[in-house]
Short mmCIF file of C-alpha atoms in Angstrom, two decimals:
data_model
loop_
_atom_site.label_atom_id
_atom_site.label_comp_id
_atom_site.label_asym_id
_atom_site.label_seq_id
_atom_site.Cartn_x
_atom_site.Cartn_y
_atom_site.Cartn_z
CA MET A 1 -0.03 -0.03 -0.02
CA ILE A 2 1.39 3.30 -0.91
CA THR A 3 1.51 5.97 2.02
CA SER A 4 1.64 9.59 2.00
CA ASP A 5 5.08 9.46 3.12
CA ASP A 6 6.00 7.44 -0.01
CA LEU A 7 4.40 10.19 -2.26
CA TYR A 8 6.14 12.82 -0.56
CA LYS A 9 9.33 11.10 -0.96
CA VAL A 10 8.66 10.87 -4.85
CA MET A 11 7.76 14.42 -4.81
CA CYS A 12 10.92 15.42 -2.97
CA ALA A 13 12.78 13.50 -5.88
CA MET A 14 10.91 15.06 -8.73
CA ALA A 15 10.42 18.58 -7.73
CA PRO A 16 14.00 19.81 -7.94
CA LEU A 17 14.11 18.60 -11.69
CA TYR A 18 10.82 20.44 -12.48
CA PHE A 19 12.12 23.48 -10.58
CA ALA A 20 15.07 23.59 -13.11
CA MET A 21 12.99 23.32 -16.07
CA LEU A 22 10.52 25.91 -14.85
CA VAL A 23 13.43 28.49 -13.87
CA ALA A 24 14.71 27.99 -17.54
CA TYR A 25 11.11 28.21 -19.19
CA ALA A 26 10.70 31.66 -17.07
CA SER A 27 13.93 32.90 -17.78
CA VAL A 28 13.40 33.15 -21.60
CA LYS A 29 9.63 33.33 -21.88
CA TRP A 30 8.74 35.76 -19.07
CA TRP A 31 12.10 37.41 -17.89
CA LYS A 32 13.78 37.59 -21.11
CA ILE A 33 17.29 36.87 -19.66
CA PHE A 34 18.47 34.36 -22.48
CA THR A 35 18.59 35.07 -26.18
CA PRO A 36 18.20 32.13 -28.41
CA ALA A 37 21.96 32.33 -29.05
CA GLN A 38 22.73 32.07 -25.28
CA CYS A 39 20.38 29.38 -25.06
CA SER A 40 22.39 27.48 -27.97
CA GLY A 41 25.45 27.68 -26.04
CA ILE A 42 23.77 26.41 -22.79
CA ASN A 43 22.45 23.50 -24.82
CA ARG A 44 25.76 22.51 -26.52
CA PHE A 45 27.42 22.52 -23.21
CA VAL A 46 24.74 19.97 -22.22
CA ALA A 47 25.20 17.97 -25.17
CA VAL A 48 28.75 17.72 -25.41
CA PHE A 49 29.70 17.67 -22.04
CA ALA A 50 27.06 17.36 -19.28
CA VAL A 51 25.03 14.51 -20.44
CA PRO A 52 27.77 12.20 -21.86
CA VAL A 53 29.69 12.72 -18.36
CA LEU A 54 26.53 11.89 -16.62
CA SER A 55 25.88 8.75 -18.72
CA PHE A 56 29.81 7.76 -18.19
CA HIS A 57 28.99 8.25 -14.40
CA PHE A 58 26.24 5.94 -14.22
CA ILE A 59 27.53 3.33 -16.49
CA SER A 60 30.93 3.06 -15.02
CA GLN A 61 29.34 2.43 -11.36
CA ASN A 62 27.08 -0.20 -12.68
CA ASN A 63 28.13 -3.78 -12.23
CA PRO A 64 27.88 -5.29 -15.63
CA TYR A 65 28.37 -8.87 -14.32
CA GLU A 66 25.12 -8.69 -12.02
CA MET A 67 22.84 -7.50 -14.95
CA ASP A 68 19.00 -8.35 -14.26
CA THR A 69 18.48 -10.77 -17.35
CA ARG A 70 14.91 -10.94 -16.86
CA PHE A 71 14.44 -7.16 -16.59
CA ILE A 72 16.55 -6.78 -19.76
CA ALA A 73 14.54 -9.58 -21.58
CA ALA A 74 11.29 -7.73 -20.59
CA ASP A 75 12.49 -4.37 -22.11
CA THR A 76 14.16 -6.08 -25.28
CA LEU A 77 11.10 -8.16 -25.81
CA SER A 78 8.66 -5.31 -25.63
CA LYS A 79 10.46 -3.13 -28.16
CA VAL A 80 10.64 -6.43 -30.35
CA LEU A 81 7.07 -6.73 -30.25
CA VAL A 82 6.35 -3.21 -31.24
CA LEU A 83 8.80 -3.19 -33.99
CA ALA A 84 7.62 -6.45 -35.52
CA SER A 85 3.94 -5.18 -35.16
CA LEU A 86 4.86 -2.11 -36.84
CA SER A 87 6.88 -3.86 -39.58
CA ALA A 88 3.97 -6.33 -40.26
CA TRP A 89 1.77 -3.32 -40.67
CA THR A 90 4.21 -1.55 -42.95
CA ALA A 91 4.63 -4.70 -45.04
CA PHE A 92 1.01 -6.12 -45.47
CA PHE A 93 -1.30 -3.08 -44.82
CA SER A 94 0.35 -0.37 -46.80
CA GLY A 95 2.01 1.32 -43.88
CA SER A 96 4.83 3.78 -44.28
CA LEU A 97 8.53 3.72 -43.01
CA GLU A 98 8.04 7.29 -41.58
CA TRP A 99 5.39 6.24 -39.54
CA LEU A 100 7.10 2.99 -38.51
CA ILE A 101 10.06 5.06 -37.05
CA THR A 102 7.81 7.76 -35.43
CA LEU A 103 5.43 4.95 -33.74
CA PHE A 104 8.37 2.96 -32.68
CA SER A 105 10.04 6.08 -30.97
CA VAL A 106 7.00 7.11 -29.34
CA ALA A 107 6.11 3.68 -27.90
CA THR A 108 9.29 2.35 -26.69
CA LEU A 109 12.08 5.10 -26.33
CA PRO A 110 11.43 7.11 -23.02
CA ASN A 111 13.79 9.54 -21.31
CA THR A 112 15.27 6.89 -18.91
CA LEU A 113 18.38 8.71 -18.09
CA VAL A 114 17.17 11.87 -16.91
CA MET A 115 13.75 11.08 -15.31
CA GLY A 116 13.88 7.31 -14.93
CA ILE A 117 16.80 7.04 -12.54
CA PRO A 118 15.66 9.57 -9.99
CA LEU A 119 12.04 8.79 -10.13
CA LEU A 120 12.28 4.98 -10.04
CA LYS A 121 15.04 5.28 -7.17
CA ALA A 122 12.40 7.42 -5.11
CA MET A 123 9.74 4.99 -5.75
CA TYR A 124 11.11 1.59 -5.44
CA GLY A 125 14.67 1.97 -3.92
CA ASP A 126 18.23 2.18 -4.86
CA PHE A 127 18.36 -1.09 -7.00
CA THR A 128 16.28 0.43 -9.50
CA GLN A 129 19.23 2.80 -10.51
CA SER A 130 21.13 -0.39 -11.72
CA LEU A 131 18.06 -1.52 -13.78
CA MET A 132 17.80 2.01 -15.36
CA VAL A 133 21.43 2.15 -16.26
CA GLN A 134 21.21 -1.18 -17.84
CA VAL A 135 18.21 0.09 -19.90
CA VAL A 136 20.24 3.39 -20.88
CA VAL A 137 23.13 1.23 -21.99
CA LEU A 138 21.05 -0.78 -24.32
CA GLN A 139 19.37 2.26 -25.69
CA CYS A 140 22.57 4.18 -26.59
CA ILE A 141 24.28 1.09 -28.08
CA ILE A 142 21.33 -0.79 -29.66
CA TRP A 143 18.13 0.95 -29.98
CA TYR A 144 19.37 4.54 -30.91
CA THR A 145 21.75 3.05 -33.47
CA LEU A 146 18.87 0.86 -34.89
CA LEU A 147 16.74 4.04 -34.98
CA LEU A 148 19.58 6.01 -36.86
CA PHE A 149 19.95 3.14 -39.12
CA LEU A 150 16.34 3.31 -40.26
CA PHE A 151 16.53 7.00 -40.85
CA GLU A 152 19.43 6.51 -43.09
CA TYR A 153 17.87 3.83 -45.00
CA ARG A 154 15.04 6.17 -45.71
CA ALA A 155 17.15 8.96 -46.70
CA ALA A 156 18.99 6.58 -48.96
CA THR A 157 16.15 5.21 -50.52
CA GLN A 158 14.94 8.74 -51.34
CA LEU A 159 18.18 9.59 -52.76
CA ILE A 160 17.93 6.64 -55.05
CA ARG A 161 14.41 7.33 -56.12
CA SER A 162 15.36 10.80 -56.94
CA GLN A 163 18.57 10.16 -58.91
CA PHE A 164 17.87 6.63 -60.45
CA PRO A 165 14.22 6.28 -61.01
CA GLY A 166 12.64 3.17 -62.35
CA PRO A 167 14.59 -0.08 -63.00
CA THR A 168 17.81 1.93 -63.33
CA ALA A 169 18.78 1.67 -59.41
CA ALA A 170 18.89 -2.32 -59.89
CA SER A 171 21.99 -2.03 -61.99
CA ILE A 172 23.92 -0.14 -59.24
CA ALA A 173 26.74 -2.45 -58.34
CA LYS A 174 28.89 -0.05 -55.94
CA ILE A 175 28.19 3.14 -53.89
CA GLU A 176 31.29 5.19 -52.80
CA LEU A 177 31.09 8.07 -50.29
CA ASP A 178 33.46 10.74 -50.08
CA GLY A 179 34.97 11.39 -46.71
CA ASP A 180 33.36 14.54 -46.15
CA VAL A 181 29.69 13.00 -46.39
CA ILE A 182 28.47 12.41 -43.18
CA SER A 183 24.84 11.67 -43.62
CA LEU A 184 22.22 11.35 -46.21
CA ASP A 185 19.83 13.40 -44.16
CA GLY A 186 19.68 16.31 -46.63
CA ARG A 187 21.01 18.81 -44.25
CA ASP A 188 24.10 19.10 -46.39
CA PRO A 189 23.61 19.25 -50.30
CA ILE A 190 25.02 16.25 -51.90
CA CYS A 191 25.66 15.20 -55.65
CA THR A 192 25.74 11.83 -57.06
CA GLU A 193 28.02 10.95 -60.07
CA SER A 194 27.74 7.52 -61.87
CA GLU A 195 29.69 5.42 -64.46
CA VAL A 196 28.55 2.55 -66.38
CA ASP A 197 30.88 -0.35 -67.15
CA ASN A 198 30.86 -2.63 -70.27
CA ASN A 199 28.57 -4.93 -68.40
CA GLY A 200 25.84 -2.18 -67.77
CA ARG A 201 26.79 -1.98 -64.04
CA ILE A 202 26.62 1.27 -62.33
CA ARG A 203 29.36 2.44 -60.04
CA VAL A 204 27.93 5.66 -57.97
CA ARG A 205 29.94 8.18 -56.24
CA ILE A 206 28.06 10.34 -53.45
CA ARG A 207 29.86 13.63 -52.54
CA ARG A 208 29.00 17.25 -51.12
CA SER A 209 27.86 19.31 -53.79
CA THR A 210 30.50 21.92 -53.01
CA SER A 211 33.52 19.49 -52.47
CA SER A 212 34.55 19.29 -55.91
CA ALA A 213 31.78 20.65 -58.11
CA PRO A 214 32.64 23.57 -60.74
CA ASP A 215 30.51 26.50 -61.35
CA SER A 216 28.57 26.30 -58.26
CA ALA A 217 27.84 29.85 -58.24
CA LEU A 218 25.46 29.26 -61.34
CA SER A 219 24.68 25.71 -61.37
CA SER A 220 22.15 25.93 -58.60
CA THR A 221 18.47 25.80 -57.50
CA VAL A 222 16.82 26.95 -54.42
CA GLY A 223 18.49 26.10 -51.18
CA ILE A 224 17.89 27.31 -47.69
CA THR A 225 20.36 29.28 -45.64
CA PRO A 226 20.00 29.00 -41.60
CA ARG A 227 20.03 32.19 -39.82
CA ALA A 228 19.29 33.30 -36.29
CA SER A 229 15.84 34.04 -35.35
CA ASN A 230 13.84 34.79 -32.10
CA LEU A 231 10.91 32.81 -33.12
CA SER A 232 11.30 29.54 -31.86
CA ASN A 233 14.16 26.99 -30.92
CA VAL A 234 14.56 25.37 -34.10
CA GLU A 235 16.65 26.50 -37.03
CA ILE A 236 14.61 29.00 -38.94
CA PHE A 237 15.24 29.50 -42.69
CA SER A 238 15.03 32.13 -45.19
CA ILE A 239 14.41 31.06 -48.79
CA ASN A 240 17.11 33.39 -50.04
CA THR A 241 20.24 31.27 -51.07
CA PRO A 242 20.37 28.64 -53.67
CA GLY A 243 21.85 25.51 -53.34
CA PRO A 244 23.70 23.17 -55.98
CA LEU A 245 21.92 20.96 -58.22
CA HIS A 246 21.69 17.30 -57.64
CA GLU A 247 23.59 15.88 -60.72
CA TYR A 248 24.80 12.61 -61.97
CA HIS A 249 26.71 11.52 -64.91
CA HIS A 250 25.19 8.37 -66.84
CA SER A 251 26.11 6.65 -70.20
CA GLY A 252 28.68 9.11 -71.18
CA ALA A 253 26.14 12.29 -71.03
CA ASP A 254 26.18 14.80 -68.34
CA ILE A 255 22.87 15.62 -66.88
CA SER A 256 22.15 18.03 -64.05
CA PHE A 257 18.70 18.67 -62.63
CA GLY A 258 17.39 20.16 -59.46
CA ILE A 259 15.57 18.56 -56.46
CA GLY A 260 13.29 20.63 -54.55
CA ASP A 261 13.98 19.59 -50.89
CA LEU A 262 10.93 21.15 -49.76
CA ALA A 263 8.87 19.10 -52.10
CA PHE A 264 10.56 15.99 -50.52
CA GLY A 265 9.63 16.84 -47.09
CA TYR A 266 13.14 17.67 -45.87
CA ARG A 267 15.37 20.47 -46.13
CA SER A 268 18.83 21.18 -47.22
CA THR A 269 21.06 23.93 -45.32
CA SER A 270 24.08 25.57 -46.54
CA PRO A 271 27.07 23.20 -47.18
CA ARG A 272 28.47 22.58 -44.02
CA LEU A 273 28.96 19.95 -41.64
CA SER A 274 25.64 19.62 -39.65
CA GLY A 275 25.73 21.99 -36.81
CA TYR A 276 22.95 19.68 -35.08
CA ALA A 277 23.87 16.24 -35.46
CA SER A 278 22.84 13.18 -33.66
CA SER A 279 25.70 14.29 -31.04
CA ASP A 280 23.54 17.06 -29.99
CA ALA A 281 21.33 14.75 -27.85
CA TYR A 282 20.17 17.77 -25.61
CA SER A 283 21.37 20.42 -27.93
CA LEU A 284 17.67 21.69 -28.81
CA GLN A 285 18.62 25.03 -30.16
CA PRO A 286 21.41 24.90 -32.93
CA THR A 287 24.04 27.52 -32.85
CA PRO A 288 23.10 30.09 -35.22
CA ARG A 289 25.97 30.08 -38.08
CA ALA A 290 26.37 32.44 -41.01
CA SER A 291 25.92 31.13 -44.41
CA ASN A 292 29.06 29.63 -46.11
CA PHE A 293 27.90 31.52 -49.37
CA ASN A 294 29.12 34.90 -49.96
CA GLU A 295 26.88 37.53 -51.83
CA LEU A 296 28.35 36.63 -55.06
CA ASP A 297 27.27 32.88 -54.71
CA THR A 298 23.55 33.74 -54.17
CA ILE A 299 20.52 34.04 -56.37
CA SER A 300 17.59 35.55 -54.36
CA VAL A 301 14.31 34.03 -55.06
CA THR A 302 11.47 36.32 -53.91
CA THR A 303 8.49 35.50 -56.28
CA SER A 304 7.19 33.11 -58.69
CA THR A 305 8.45 35.36 -61.74
CA THR A 306 11.87 35.62 -60.48
CA PRO A 307 14.37 34.20 -62.91
CA VAL A 308 16.86 31.64 -61.97
CA TRP A 309 20.06 31.47 -64.27
CA VAL A 310 21.46 27.97 -64.68
CA LYS A 311 24.53 26.98 -66.43
CA SER A 312 24.51 23.73 -68.36
CA PRO A 313 27.37 21.48 -67.54
CA ILE A 314 27.30 19.98 -71.06
CA SER A 315 27.62 23.08 -73.37
CA GLY A 316 28.49 25.65 -70.78
CA LYS A 317 25.80 28.14 -71.94
CA VAL A 318 23.62 29.94 -69.29
CA PHE A 319 19.92 29.70 -69.65
CA ASN A 320 16.97 31.00 -67.82
CA LYS A 321 15.07 28.45 -65.73
CA PRO A 322 11.49 29.14 -64.51
CA ALA A 323 11.06 29.41 -60.72
CA SER A 324 10.06 26.44 -58.61
CA PRO A 325 6.33 26.37 -58.30
CA VAL A 326 6.79 24.91 -54.57
CA LEU A 327 8.28 28.38 -53.74
CA SER A 328 5.41 30.42 -55.47
CA GLY A 329 4.54 33.58 -53.69
CA ILE A 330 7.08 32.99 -50.61
CA THR A 331 9.19 36.12 -49.77
CA GLU A 332 11.56 35.70 -47.09
CA LYS A 333 9.20 33.32 -45.17
CA GLU A 334 9.94 31.86 -41.77
CA ILE A 335 9.72 28.34 -42.04
CA SER A 336 9.60 25.91 -38.80
CA PHE A 337 10.25 22.20 -38.89
CA ARG A 338 6.59 21.57 -39.18
CA GLU A 339 6.65 23.02 -42.57
CA CYS A 340 9.36 20.96 -44.00
CA ALA A 341 8.50 17.63 -42.35
CA VAL A 342 6.70 14.57 -43.58
CA THR A 343 3.02 14.94 -42.93
CA SER A 344 0.50 12.51 -42.26
CA GLY A 345 -1.15 13.15 -45.72
CA ALA A 346 1.94 12.55 -47.79
CA GLU A 347 1.60 9.67 -50.23
CA PRO A 348 4.51 7.38 -50.47
CA PRO A 349 6.34 7.30 -53.84
CA ASP A 350 5.58 3.73 -54.53
CA LYS A 351 1.81 4.40 -54.10
CA LYS A 352 2.10 7.42 -56.53
CA GLN A 353 3.68 5.04 -59.14
CA GLU A 354 1.06 2.34 -58.68
CA ALA A 355 -1.75 4.83 -59.29
CA THR A 356 -0.19 6.57 -62.29
CA GLY A 357 0.91 2.95 -63.73
CA ALA A 358 4.56 4.21 -63.89
CA THR A 359 7.46 1.93 -64.04
CA PRO A 360 8.08 0.38 -60.39
CA GLN A 361 10.74 1.77 -58.42
CA GLU A 362 13.71 -0.73 -57.97
CA MET A 363 16.49 -0.64 -55.63
CA PRO A 364 20.07 -1.71 -55.70
CA ASN A 365 21.33 -5.12 -54.33
CA ALA A 366 20.74 -5.34 -50.54
CA LEU A 367 24.60 -5.53 -49.86
CA VAL A 368 25.21 -2.45 -51.56
CA MET A 369 22.41 -0.62 -49.44
CA MET A 370 23.64 -2.26 -46.52
CA LYS A 371 27.16 -1.10 -46.98
CA LEU A 372 26.09 2.29 -47.69
CA ILE A 373 23.86 2.85 -44.55
CA LEU A 374 26.37 1.11 -42.46
CA THR A 375 29.07 3.57 -43.50
CA VAL A 376 27.06 6.71 -42.94
CA VAL A 377 25.61 5.29 -39.57
CA GLY A 378 29.32 4.54 -38.48
CA ARG A 379 30.38 8.03 -39.42
CA LYS A 380 27.50 9.73 -37.50
CA LEU A 381 28.13 7.50 -34.42
CA CYS A 382 31.86 8.50 -34.40
CA ARG A 383 30.74 12.08 -33.98
CA ASN A 384 28.41 11.32 -31.05
CA PRO A 385 29.73 12.08 -27.48
CA ASN A 386 27.27 9.76 -26.07
CA THR A 387 28.59 6.95 -27.95
CA TYR A 388 31.97 7.23 -26.53
CA SER A 389 30.77 7.98 -23.05
CA SER A 390 28.62 4.65 -23.05
CA ILE A 391 31.45 2.53 -24.55
CA LEU A 392 34.15 4.01 -22.29
CA GLY A 393 31.76 3.59 -19.24
CA LEU A 394 30.84 0.13 -19.99
CA LEU A 395 34.74 -0.71 -20.49
CA TRP A 396 35.64 0.69 -17.26
CA SER A 397 33.03 -1.05 -15.41
CA LEU A 398 34.21 -4.45 -16.99
CA ILE A 399 37.76 -3.88 -15.74
CA SER A 400 36.87 -2.20 -12.52
CA PHE A 401 34.46 -5.02 -11.29
CA LYS A 402 36.68 -7.71 -12.57
CA TRP A 403 39.66 -7.02 -10.88
CA ASN A 404 38.22 -4.67 -8.30
CA VAL A 405 40.06 -1.60 -9.62
CA GLY A 406 38.90 1.79 -8.47
CA MET A 407 39.17 4.93 -10.36
CA PRO A 408 41.99 7.39 -9.42
CA SER A 409 40.50 10.21 -7.13
CA LEU A 410 41.79 12.76 -9.49
CA VAL A 411 39.72 11.44 -12.47
CA LYS A 412 36.71 10.48 -10.06
CA TYR A 413 36.06 13.94 -8.73
CA SER A 414 36.82 15.77 -11.90
CA ILE A 415 34.01 13.49 -13.51
CA LYS A 416 31.81 14.09 -10.37
CA ILE A 417 31.80 17.79 -10.57
CA ILE A 418 30.32 17.85 -14.05
CA SER A 419 28.12 14.71 -13.63
CA ASP A 420 26.41 16.29 -10.55
CA ALA A 421 25.18 19.23 -12.61
CA GLY A 422 24.04 16.79 -15.44
CA LEU A 423 20.48 16.03 -14.23
CA GLY A 424 19.64 19.73 -13.51
CA MET A 425 21.23 20.86 -16.82
CA ALA A 426 19.40 18.49 -18.83
CA MET A 427 16.14 19.55 -17.38
CA PHE A 428 17.35 23.28 -17.62
CA SER A 429 17.95 22.66 -21.30
CA LEU A 430 14.42 21.23 -21.79
CA GLY A 431 12.99 24.28 -20.19
CA LEU A 432 14.75 26.55 -22.73
CA PHE A 433 13.42 24.33 -25.24
CA MET A 434 9.82 24.57 -24.19
CA ALA A 435 10.16 28.58 -23.93
CA LEU A 436 11.54 28.89 -27.33
CA GLN A 437 8.67 27.01 -28.95
CA PRO A 438 5.64 28.96 -30.51
CA ARG A 439 3.34 26.41 -29.35
CA ILE A 440 3.40 23.43 -26.85
CA ILE A 441 1.08 21.35 -28.92
CA ALA A 442 2.74 21.59 -32.22
CA CYS A 443 1.06 18.57 -34.04
CA GLY A 444 -2.36 19.50 -33.29
CA THR A 445 -4.91 18.15 -30.63
CA LYS A 446 -5.86 15.19 -32.12
CA MET A 447 -2.43 13.92 -33.17
CA ALA A 448 -0.99 14.85 -29.68
CA THR A 449 -3.90 12.69 -27.88
CA ILE A 450 -3.01 9.72 -29.95
CA SER A 451 0.80 10.04 -29.39
CA MET A 452 0.23 10.61 -25.63
CA ALA A 453 -1.99 7.57 -25.60
CA ILE A 454 0.57 5.53 -27.21
CA ARG A 455 3.27 6.90 -25.01
CA PHE A 456 1.54 6.38 -21.56
CA VAL A 457 -0.94 3.69 -22.14
CA SER A 458 0.15 1.41 -25.25
CA GLY A 459 3.84 1.51 -23.95
CA PRO A 460 3.16 0.45 -20.27
CA LEU A 461 0.56 -2.21 -21.58
CA VAL A 462 3.19 -3.96 -24.04
CA MET A 463 5.89 -3.68 -21.32
CA SER A 464 3.42 -5.40 -19.04
CA ALA A 465 2.66 -8.42 -21.35
CA ALA A 466 6.57 -8.67 -22.19
CA SER A 467 7.43 -8.73 -18.46
CA LEU A 468 4.65 -11.39 -17.53
CA ALA A 469 5.90 -13.37 -20.46
CA VAL A 470 9.68 -13.54 -19.12
CA ARG A 471 8.07 -14.06 -15.51
CA LEU A 472 9.11 -10.75 -14.14
CA ARG A 473 7.54 -10.26 -10.86
CA GLY A 474 7.34 -7.90 -7.60
CA ALA A 475 8.96 -4.50 -7.51
CA ARG A 476 11.09 -5.20 -10.69
CA LEU A 477 7.72 -5.51 -12.56
CA HIS A 478 6.40 -2.42 -11.22
CA ALA A 479 9.49 -0.61 -12.12
CA ALA A 480 9.46 -1.80 -15.59
CA ILE A 481 5.94 -0.62 -16.17
CA VAL A 482 6.49 3.01 -14.68
CA GLN A 483 9.67 3.18 -16.70
CA ALA A 484 7.70 2.61 -19.82
CA ALA A 485 5.37 5.45 -18.75
CA LEU A 486 8.18 8.01 -18.77
CA PRO A 487 8.10 10.90 -20.89
CA GLN A 488 9.27 10.95 -24.63
CA GLY A 489 13.11 10.58 -25.04
CA ILE A 490 15.13 13.61 -26.14
CA VAL A 491 17.43 11.72 -28.85
CA PRO A 492 14.41 10.44 -30.91
CA PHE A 493 13.16 13.76 -31.50
CA VAL A 494 16.65 14.97 -32.34
CA PHE A 495 16.82 12.36 -35.11
CA ALA A 496 13.31 13.17 -36.32
CA ARG A 497 14.05 16.84 -36.73
CA GLU A 498 17.26 16.17 -38.50
CA TYR A 499 15.84 13.87 -40.84
CA GLY A 500 12.42 15.81 -41.15
CA VAL A 501 10.14 12.85 -40.09
CA HIS A 502 7.52 14.06 -37.98
CA PRO A 503 9.34 16.41 -35.73
CA ASP A 504 6.19 18.13 -34.66
CA ILE A 505 4.75 14.77 -32.94
CA LEU A 506 8.10 14.23 -31.25
CA SER A 507 8.48 17.86 -30.06
CA THR A 508 5.00 17.61 -28.72
CA GLY A 509 5.87 14.26 -27.01
CA VAL A 510 9.00 16.05 -25.39
CA ILE A 511 7.17 19.22 -24.02
CA PHE A 512 3.46 17.90 -23.40
CA GLY A 513 4.88 14.70 -22.14
CA MET A 514 6.96 16.30 -19.57
CA LEU A 515 4.08 18.17 -18.16
CA VAL A 516 1.61 15.08 -17.94
CA SER A 517 4.35 12.46 -17.18
CA LEU A 518 4.59 13.48 -13.28
CA PRO A 519 0.78 12.87 -12.66
CA VAL A 520 0.48 9.84 -15.03
CA THR A 521 3.58 8.20 -13.45
CA LEU A 522 2.18 8.74 -9.72
CA LEU A 523 -1.17 7.24 -10.89
CA TYR A 524 0.61 4.07 -12.05
CA TYR A 525 2.68 4.01 -8.75
CA ILE A 526 -0.45 4.19 -6.84
CA LEU A 527 -2.51 1.63 -8.96
CA LEU A 528 0.52 -0.83 -8.81
CA GLY A 529 0.85 -0.27 -5.04
CA LEU A 530 -2.67 -1.35 -4.35
#
C-alpha cells in the first residue's frame, strides 16, 4: 500500500528537476534573460559535456556482471514486439516507413536517463538505479543505433528514387561515399556521379555538392540558409540562398537537374557539416551560423516570376530556368520544422507510381544498400559524444568490477563535478526548449492525443505483457511498467527533426509529455501499489 510518506518522497525527488525546467522556461519566456543564441551555448554544453559525462558516471558505477537478465529481456521483448507489429503493418497493410519510425520512437524510447533514474529510485529503492542504467546502455548502443539506421535507410531510398528512378537503380553495383559526406539526411547538399561499365553495371559516387563541383555559383537551384531567429528553438530558414543542383553522369552524358528539397519533405541547409547532428542529444537550440555562401554565390528567389539562371554542365551556356512552383509567392518566409517535415497526408512514392501506372521503382542489391547505410551510420556515431561515453563507461565497469580496480580520485572527482550538474542542466535545457517553442502542442490536438495515448498507455501495456511473458514479478515488474510510462526521450526527437520525419509529433511528446508524465507516473505508482 502506498502511503503519503511514499508520495512525498517521490515528490521530493522530482520537484528539483521540474524546478530547474520551470526556471529555464521563465528565464526565456517571461524574464527575457537568455537570447536564442545564449540558449544555444547552454544546450551545446549539455549535449557535449554534461549528458555524456552523466552517462559515463552512471554506467561506470554499474556492475555489468550482475545484470538483471529478466528485466533486460522484458525491455528488449517489448521493443521487439512493437517493432515486429509495425513492420508487419508496413509490409502487409500499406504502412509507411516514416510512421514505423515515429510510432516505434513514441512507444518504446522514453527519457530513462534524466527522468527514470531519480523517479524509480525514489519509488522503489536504490536497486532500480542499476536497472535503469542497464536500460540506458541498451538504448545508447542498440536502439538508438537501430533508429539511426532506419532514418538513414529512408534517406538513402529517397536519394536513389530521385537520382535513379525506375529500374535503373537495380543496376547499381557499388556506391562510394566521399570522406566529407557525414549523412544522407539532406542537411548538407550532396551530388551523385555515376559511371557505367561494359556489363551495364553502375558505379555511383556520392559527394558534397560544394566539395569538388565547378561553377557552383551558377549551377544551382533553391537552397535554404539557416540564420538566427527569435521565433523558436528550431533553425529558422530564409528562402534566399540557392543550393547546388543534384547531378549525376550517366552513359557518357552529363545530366544536371534540381531536386526541390521542400517537396521532398526535408530541407537542405548551407553546405557545411551539420551543426545539429545526432551528437546534440540535448542541444535543442542549434548554434546560429552564418551562411558559407558569399553574396556573389547567391541568387535570391522572392516571387514565382523571379528568373533563376542555370549554367549547363554540357555546353557551358547559361539559360533562364523558371522558378520552382513549390516556392511561388514566398518572400522571406519563416519556415519551422513543421513545414518541412513529412506530414500524415503525404503519399509514398511507391503508391503514386501504382496510381499513375508508372514503372515500379527498383532498388540496388541489398548488400550495396547495407554497406552504404552502415558507412553513414558509423560516421555519425563516431561524432556522437554519447557513443564514446557509453562505450568507455561500459569498458571501465568491466575492468573495475572484474579486477576490483578503483578509479583514481583525481579522475573520479573531475568527472563527478560535471556529472552532478548533468541532471539539472538537462532539465534546464528542456525548459529552454519549451520556452522557445511557438506552441506546446505543435502537431495538433488530435495527433497529440494519439501520441500521448501511445506513450502513456500502449507502451506500459506492451511492457506489462513482455514482463509477464518472462516471469518478471514484484517491484521489478512495477519498475518496468513505470519506466515505460516515462516522457518521450530527447534523442528520437533530435533524429526526427534532423531527418524531417514528424518532428512536430516528437516535439509535442517531449514538451507536453514532460508536463503530464508526473501525474501519470504517480497514478501508475499508486495503482500498482494497491
